[in-house]
Structure formats: C-alpha cells, structure tokens
PDB file of C-alpha atoms in Angstrom:
ATOM      1  CA  GLN N 511      -0.198  -0.100   0.347  1.00 83.00           C
ATOM      2  CA  PRO N 512       1.931   2.438  -1.100  1.00 84.00           C
ATOM      3  CA  ASP N 513       0.045   5.661  -0.918  1.00 87.00           C
ATOM      4  CA  LEU N 514       0.195   4.922   3.100  1.00 92.00           C
ATOM      5  CA  VAL N 515       4.217   6.014   2.665  1.00 93.00           C
ATOM      6  CA  GLU N 516       5.511   9.529   2.428  1.00 93.00           C
ATOM      7  CA  ARG N 517       8.842   8.573   1.774  1.00 96.00           C
ATOM      8  CA  LEU N 518      11.085   4.762   2.996  1.00 96.00           C
ATOM      9  CA  ILE N 519      14.553   4.458   3.826  1.00 97.00           C
ATOM     10  CA  SER N 520      16.312   0.890   4.156  1.00 95.00           C
ATOM     11  CA  VAL N 521      19.247   1.093   6.142  1.00 95.00           C
ATOM     12  CA  ASP N 522      22.656  -0.617   4.806  1.00 93.00           C
ATOM     13  CA  ILE N 523      19.972  -3.411   2.319  1.00 91.00           C
ATOM     14  CA  SER N 524      19.113  -4.181  -0.688  1.00 90.00           C
ATOM     15  CA  PRO N 525      15.661  -5.147  -2.646  1.00 91.00           C
ATOM     16  CA  VAL N 526      17.608  -8.596  -2.874  1.00 85.00           C
ATOM     17  CA  SER N 527      18.533 -11.139  -1.265  1.00 79.00           C
ATOM     18  CA  THR N 528      21.668 -11.376   1.189  1.00 72.00           C
ATOM     19  CA  ALA N 529      21.883 -14.480   1.853  1.00 64.00           C
ATOM     20  CA  PRO N 530      25.019 -14.840  -0.483  1.00 60.00           C
ATOM     21  CA  VAL N 531      27.482 -12.085   2.005  1.00 57.00           C
ATOM     22  CA  SER N 532      25.389 -12.517   5.129  1.00 69.00           C
ATOM     23  CA  GLU N 533      27.328 -14.596   8.014  1.00 84.00           C
ATOM     24  CA  PHE N 534      24.779 -14.464  10.371  1.00 86.00           C
ATOM     25  CA  SER N 535      24.135 -17.705  10.320  1.00 88.00           C
ATOM     26  CA  ALA N 536      27.583 -18.162  11.746  1.00 92.00           C
ATOM     27  CA  TYR N 537      26.009 -15.967  14.270  1.00 94.00           C
ATOM     28  CA  ILE N 538      23.744 -17.502  15.505  1.00 94.00           C
ATOM     29  CA  SER N 539      25.610 -20.311  16.106  1.00 94.00           C
ATOM     30  CA  ALA N 540      28.264 -19.347  17.587  1.00 97.00           C
ATOM     31  CA  MET N 541      25.160 -17.142  19.862  1.00 97.00           C
ATOM     32  CA  LYS N 542      23.304 -21.065  20.426  1.00 97.00           C
ATOM     33  CA  SER N 543      26.507 -22.111  21.678  1.00 97.00           C
ATOM     34  CA  VAL N 544      27.097 -19.333  24.844  1.00 97.00           C
ATOM     35  CA  LYS N 545      27.663 -20.832  27.801  1.00 97.00           C
ATOM     36  CA  ILE N 546      26.942 -18.458  31.072  1.00 97.00           C
ATOM     37  CA  PRO N 547      26.532 -19.909  34.985  1.00 95.00           C
ATOM     38  CA  ASP N 548      24.232 -19.310  37.058  1.00 90.00           C
ATOM     39  CA  GLY N 549      24.582 -16.902  39.767  1.00 88.00           C
ATOM     40  CA  LEU N 550      27.541 -14.337  37.569  1.00 93.00           C
ATOM     41  CA  SER N 551      26.872 -10.418  37.539  1.00 93.00           C
ATOM     42  CA  ARG N 552      24.869  -9.059  34.373  1.00 93.00           C
ATOM     43  CA  SER N 553      28.289  -7.542  33.873  1.00 94.00           C
ATOM     44  CA  ALA N 554      30.695 -10.233  34.134  1.00 96.00           C
ATOM     45  CA  ALA N 555      27.828 -12.501  32.188  1.00 96.00           C
ATOM     46  CA  ARG N 556      28.704 -10.185  29.202  1.00 96.00           C
ATOM     47  CA  GLN N 557      32.607 -10.396  29.443  1.00 97.00           C
ATOM     48  CA  LEU N 558      31.925 -14.862  29.406  1.00 98.00           C
ATOM     49  CA  ALA N 559      29.239 -13.604  26.245  1.00 98.00           C
ATOM     50  CA  ASP N 560      31.558 -11.839  24.865  1.00 98.00           C
ATOM     51  CA  ASP N 561      34.636 -13.944  25.590  1.00 98.00           C
ATOM     52  CA  GLN N 562      32.795 -16.838  23.493  1.00 98.00           C
ATOM     53  CA  LEU N 563      31.382 -15.187  20.625  1.00 98.00           C
ATOM     54  CA  SER N 564      34.459 -13.219  19.898  1.00 97.00           C
ATOM     55  CA  PRO N 565      36.199 -16.084  17.878  1.00 97.00           C
ATOM     56  CA  VAL N 566      33.337 -15.807  15.345  1.00 96.00           C
ATOM     57  CA  VAL N 567      32.007 -12.386  15.756  1.00 93.00           C
ATOM     58  CA  GLN N 568      35.318 -10.183  15.529  1.00 90.00           C
ATOM     59  CA  LEU N 569      33.628  -6.922  15.150  1.00 86.00           C
ATOM     60  CA  PRO N 570      33.253  -5.297  18.503  1.00 89.00           C
ATOM     61  CA  GLN N 571      30.497  -3.110  18.361  1.00 84.00           C
ATOM     62  CA  LEU N 572      28.716  -6.104  16.616  1.00 87.00           C
ATOM     63  CA  ARG N 573      29.540  -8.257  19.015  1.00 93.00           C
ATOM     64  CA  GLN N 574      27.737  -5.370  21.613  1.00 92.00           C
ATOM     65  CA  PHE N 575      25.042  -4.866  19.603  1.00 89.00           C
ATOM     66  CA  LEU N 576      24.384  -9.232  19.936  1.00 94.00           C
ATOM     67  CA  LEU N 577      24.728  -8.949  23.442  1.00 96.00           C
ATOM     68  CA  THR N 578      21.630  -5.769  23.974  1.00 94.00           C
ATOM     69  CA  ASN N 579      19.992  -9.544  23.477  1.00 95.00           C
ATOM     70  CA  LEU N 580      21.067 -11.191  27.048  1.00 97.00           C
ATOM     71  CA  VAL N 581      18.922 -10.751  29.318  1.00 96.00           C
ATOM     72  CA  GLU N 582      18.517 -12.513  32.814  1.00 94.00           C
ATOM     73  CA  ALA N 583      15.519 -14.466  32.838  1.00 92.00           C
ATOM     74  CA  GLU N 584      14.655 -15.839  36.312  1.00 89.00           C
ATOM     75  CA  GLY N 585      18.047 -16.430  36.923  1.00 87.00           C
ATOM     76  CA  ARG N 586      19.990 -17.297  33.687  1.00 93.00           C
ATOM     77  CA  TYR N 587      20.944 -15.452  31.335  1.00 96.00           C
ATOM     78  CA  VAL N 588      19.436 -16.044  27.805  1.00 96.00           C
ATOM     79  CA  TRP N 589      18.487 -14.295  23.886  1.00 97.00           C
ATOM     80  CA  ARG N 590      15.723 -12.269  23.560  1.00 96.00           C
ATOM     81  CA  VAL N 591      15.490 -12.723  20.293  1.00 95.00           C
ATOM     82  CA  ASN N 592      14.362 -16.569  19.457  1.00 96.00           C
ATOM     83  CA  LEU N 593      17.899 -18.019  17.967  1.00 96.00           C
ATOM     84  CA  GLU N 594      16.262 -20.808  16.857  1.00 95.00           C
ATOM     85  CA  ALA N 595      13.044 -19.785  14.518  1.00 95.00           C
ATOM     86  CA  ILE N 596      15.648 -17.467  13.364  1.00 92.00           C
ATOM     87  CA  SER N 597      17.747 -19.502  12.643  1.00 90.00           C
ATOM     88  CA  HIS N 598      14.898 -22.335  10.696  1.00 91.00           C
ATOM     89  CA  HIS N 599      13.802 -19.338   8.634  1.00 90.00           C
ATOM     90  CA  LEU N 600      17.475 -17.157   8.155  1.00 86.00           C
ATOM     91  CA  ALA N 601      16.811 -18.413   4.694  1.00 82.00           C
ATOM     92  CA  ASP N 602      13.085 -16.185   4.336  1.00 84.00           C
ATOM     93  CA  ILE N 603      15.107 -13.675   6.671  1.00 83.00           C
ATOM     94  CA  MET N 604      17.131 -13.488   4.120  1.00 81.00           C
ATOM     95  CA  ASN N 605      15.530 -12.657   0.467  1.00 83.00           C
ATOM     96  CA  PHE N 606      13.927 -10.074  -0.582  1.00 82.00           C
ATOM     97  CA  PRO N 607       9.926 -10.239  -0.724  1.00 82.00           C
ATOM     98  CA  HIS N 608       9.087 -10.544  -5.089  1.00 82.00           C
ATOM     99  CA  PHE N 609       7.290  -6.853  -6.079  1.00 81.00           C
ATOM    100  CA  HIS N 610       6.203  -6.000  -9.446  1.00 82.00           C
ATOM    101  CA  LYS N 611       4.609  -2.581  -8.622  1.00 89.00           C
ATOM    102  CA  PRO N 612       7.510  -0.377  -8.279  1.00 94.00           C
ATOM    103  CA  TYR N 613       7.297   2.159  -5.480  1.00 95.00           C
ATOM    104  CA  PRO N 614       6.429   6.013  -6.589  1.00 95.00           C
ATOM    105  CA  GLY N 615       7.907   7.911  -4.300  1.00 96.00           C
ATOM    106  CA  PRO N 616      11.562   9.320  -2.320  1.00 97.00           C
ATOM    107  CA  VAL N 617      13.405   6.469  -1.109  1.00 97.00           C
ATOM    108  CA  LEU N 618      16.794   6.342   1.094  1.00 98.00           C
ATOM    109  CA  PHE N 619      19.319   3.853   0.570  1.00 98.00           C
ATOM    110  CA  LEU N 620      21.915   4.507   2.783  1.00 98.00           C
ATOM    111  CA  GLY N 621      24.648   2.142   4.164  1.00 97.00           C
ATOM    112  CA  GLY N 622      27.796   1.741   5.651  1.00 96.00           C
ATOM    113  CA  SER N 623      30.908   2.047   3.173  1.00 97.00           C
ATOM    114  CA  ASN N 624      32.020  -1.106   4.742  1.00 94.00           C
ATOM    115  CA  SER N 625      28.661  -3.053   4.411  1.00 92.00           C
ATOM    116  CA  PRO N 626      28.754  -5.594   1.368  1.00 90.00           C
ATOM    117  CA  TYR N 627      24.844  -4.682   2.307  1.00 89.00           C
ATOM    118  CA  ILE N 628      24.369  -2.687  -0.534  1.00 94.00           C
ATOM    119  CA  SER N 629      26.445  -3.084  -3.852  1.00 92.00           C
ATOM    120  CA  SER N 630      26.545  -1.835  -7.797  1.00 94.00           C
ATOM    121  CA  LYS N 631      24.921  -4.679  -8.411  1.00 94.00           C
ATOM    122  CA  ASP N 632      22.179  -4.345  -6.828  1.00 94.00           C
ATOM    123  CA  TYR N 633      21.170  -0.714  -8.493  1.00 96.00           C
ATOM    124  CA  PRO N 634      19.182  -1.958 -11.630  1.00 95.00           C
ATOM    125  CA  GLU N 635      16.470  -3.510  -8.766  1.00 94.00           C
ATOM    126  CA  ILE N 636      16.753  -0.820  -6.690  1.00 96.00           C
ATOM    127  CA  GLN N 637      15.962   1.567  -9.683  1.00 96.00           C
ATOM    128  CA  ARG N 638      13.068  -0.974 -11.318  1.00 95.00           C
ATOM    129  CA  LEU N 639      11.766  -0.832  -7.872  1.00 95.00           C
ATOM    130  CA  PHE N 640      11.776   2.318  -6.332  1.00 96.00           C
ATOM    131  CA  PRO N 641      13.034   4.406  -9.589  1.00 97.00           C
ATOM    132  CA  LYS N 642      12.832   8.004  -7.051  1.00 97.00           C
ATOM    133  CA  ALA N 643      15.935   6.159  -4.478  1.00 98.00           C
ATOM    134  CA  ASP N 644      19.354   8.208  -3.671  1.00 97.00           C
ATOM    135  CA  VAL N 645      21.473   5.887  -2.434  1.00 98.00           C
ATOM    136  CA  GLN N 646      24.299   6.887  -0.152  1.00 98.00           C
ATOM    137  CA  TYR N 647      27.468   5.866   1.746  1.00 98.00           C
ATOM    138  CA  ILE N 648      28.502   6.293   4.884  1.00 98.00           C
ATOM    139  CA  LYS N 649      32.355   6.702   5.048  1.00 98.00           C
ATOM    140  CA  GLY N 650      34.144   3.958   7.427  1.00 96.00           C
ATOM    141  CA  ALA N 651      30.711   2.711   9.044  1.00 95.00           C
ATOM    142  CA  GLY N 652      29.806  -1.198   8.339  1.00 91.00           C
ATOM    143  CA  HIS N 653      26.648  -2.796   8.185  1.00 88.00           C
ATOM    144  CA  ILE N 654      25.505  -1.185  12.090  1.00 88.00           C
ATOM    145  CA  VAL N 655      25.162   2.443   9.804  1.00 94.00           C
ATOM    146  CA  HIS N 656      23.762   4.250  12.817  1.00 92.00           C
ATOM    147  CA  GLN N 657      25.674   2.791  15.122  1.00 88.00           C
ATOM    148  CA  ASP N 658      30.122   3.206  13.868  1.00 91.00           C
ATOM    149  CA  LYS N 659      28.222   6.711  12.318  1.00 95.00           C
ATOM    150  CA  PHE N 660      25.601   7.818  14.500  1.00 96.00           C
ATOM    151  CA  GLU N 661      25.055  11.518  14.238  1.00 98.00           C
ATOM    152  CA  GLU N 662      26.052  11.287  10.353  1.00 98.00           C
ATOM    153  CA  PHE N 663      23.582   8.424  10.068  1.00 98.00           C
ATOM    154  CA  VAL N 664      20.666  10.955  11.586  1.00 98.00           C
ATOM    155  CA  ALA N 665      22.644  14.013   9.426  1.00 98.00           C
ATOM    156  CA  ALA N 666      21.913  12.004   6.401  1.00 98.00           C
ATOM    157  CA  VAL N 667      18.902  11.109   7.810  1.00 98.00           C
ATOM    158  CA  LEU N 668      17.143  14.410   8.221  1.00 97.00           C
ATOM    159  CA  LYS N 669      18.368  15.895   5.414  1.00 97.00           C
ATOM    160  CA  PHE N 670      16.346  13.135   3.875  1.00 98.00           C
ATOM    161  CA  LEU N 671      13.125  13.389   5.431  1.00 96.00           C
ATOM    162  CA  PRO N 672      10.931  16.888   5.050  1.00 92.00           C
ATOM    163  CA  PRO N 673      11.250  19.737   7.378  1.00 87.00           C
ATOM    164  CA  PRO N 674       9.232  19.471  10.210  1.00 82.00           C
TER     165      PRO N 674
END
C-alpha cells in the first residue's frame, strides 16, 4: 500500500537476497553455543558471552550490539531473540519479497561504506522497484550504520526527511 508511505529509508539493505554476503548464520550458531553459569553478575555474564562470541564475531561493535539481546530471566542468562526461529527461517529473512509494482515515492538507501549489503550490482533492481531512490554511503560505517557513525546517520536521515 504505497499510498500509506510518504517516503522510505532502507538502512544498509538492498531489495535482493543478502544470503551470499551474510555471516548471520555463523553469528546465530555462536550465540546458541554461549554458555553462562548461573549466579554471575550481569557484567560478568556479558564479558563471558563477549569472550565466547569473539572468535566468530570479530568486530567488537557487532558483539556489543548482539549482547544487547542477552537478558536475565529467572536467574539465568538467555537470548531475548528466538534464535531457533531465526535460524530455521534465515533464508526467508535474508531474501527480499518479489514485487512487480514499483514504489513511486522518494527512497533513501543509506549504507555503510564498509558493508557489502548495498552493492553497485544491486542498483538496477533498486531503480526498478524504487525509481526515485537515492543511494548514499556513510564513510567508515559497517552494517550497523547508526551505531558506527551515529551523527552522520542522523544527519543523512534528517536531510532526507521533510522539514517539520
């Protein structure tokens, strides 16, 4: 229902399958294998989980982002997100639904320059589905653009949005 959307911002994702460039499957496996004994403080539990994730999730910023999902429940540390459901449906999550009718409004594809998720090979599909799209990259940002370069991210979003 494009008439319900005035404008659209896509942050570091293209309208194509991202499975070939994604390491999410390995990240989910690493998260599922984290073992934290009962009785640890929150900071000790997070440090232990961080240590266990670091061989697979090498970027400290990404580990910190994943660790925001580690919560205490009934005296145990668990992942807030349903890792089983995500792992069983990862192919669906990493694919973009097929649309034939383009979205006519303004669209900003805002990617991190250090991320593979918006590639020049995706431009034809972006233009087909979003003819008024503008593709921009924030220099030095990875996939988690808003965390890596917060001020630059906010500035790009505010520039794209209409004035209040």
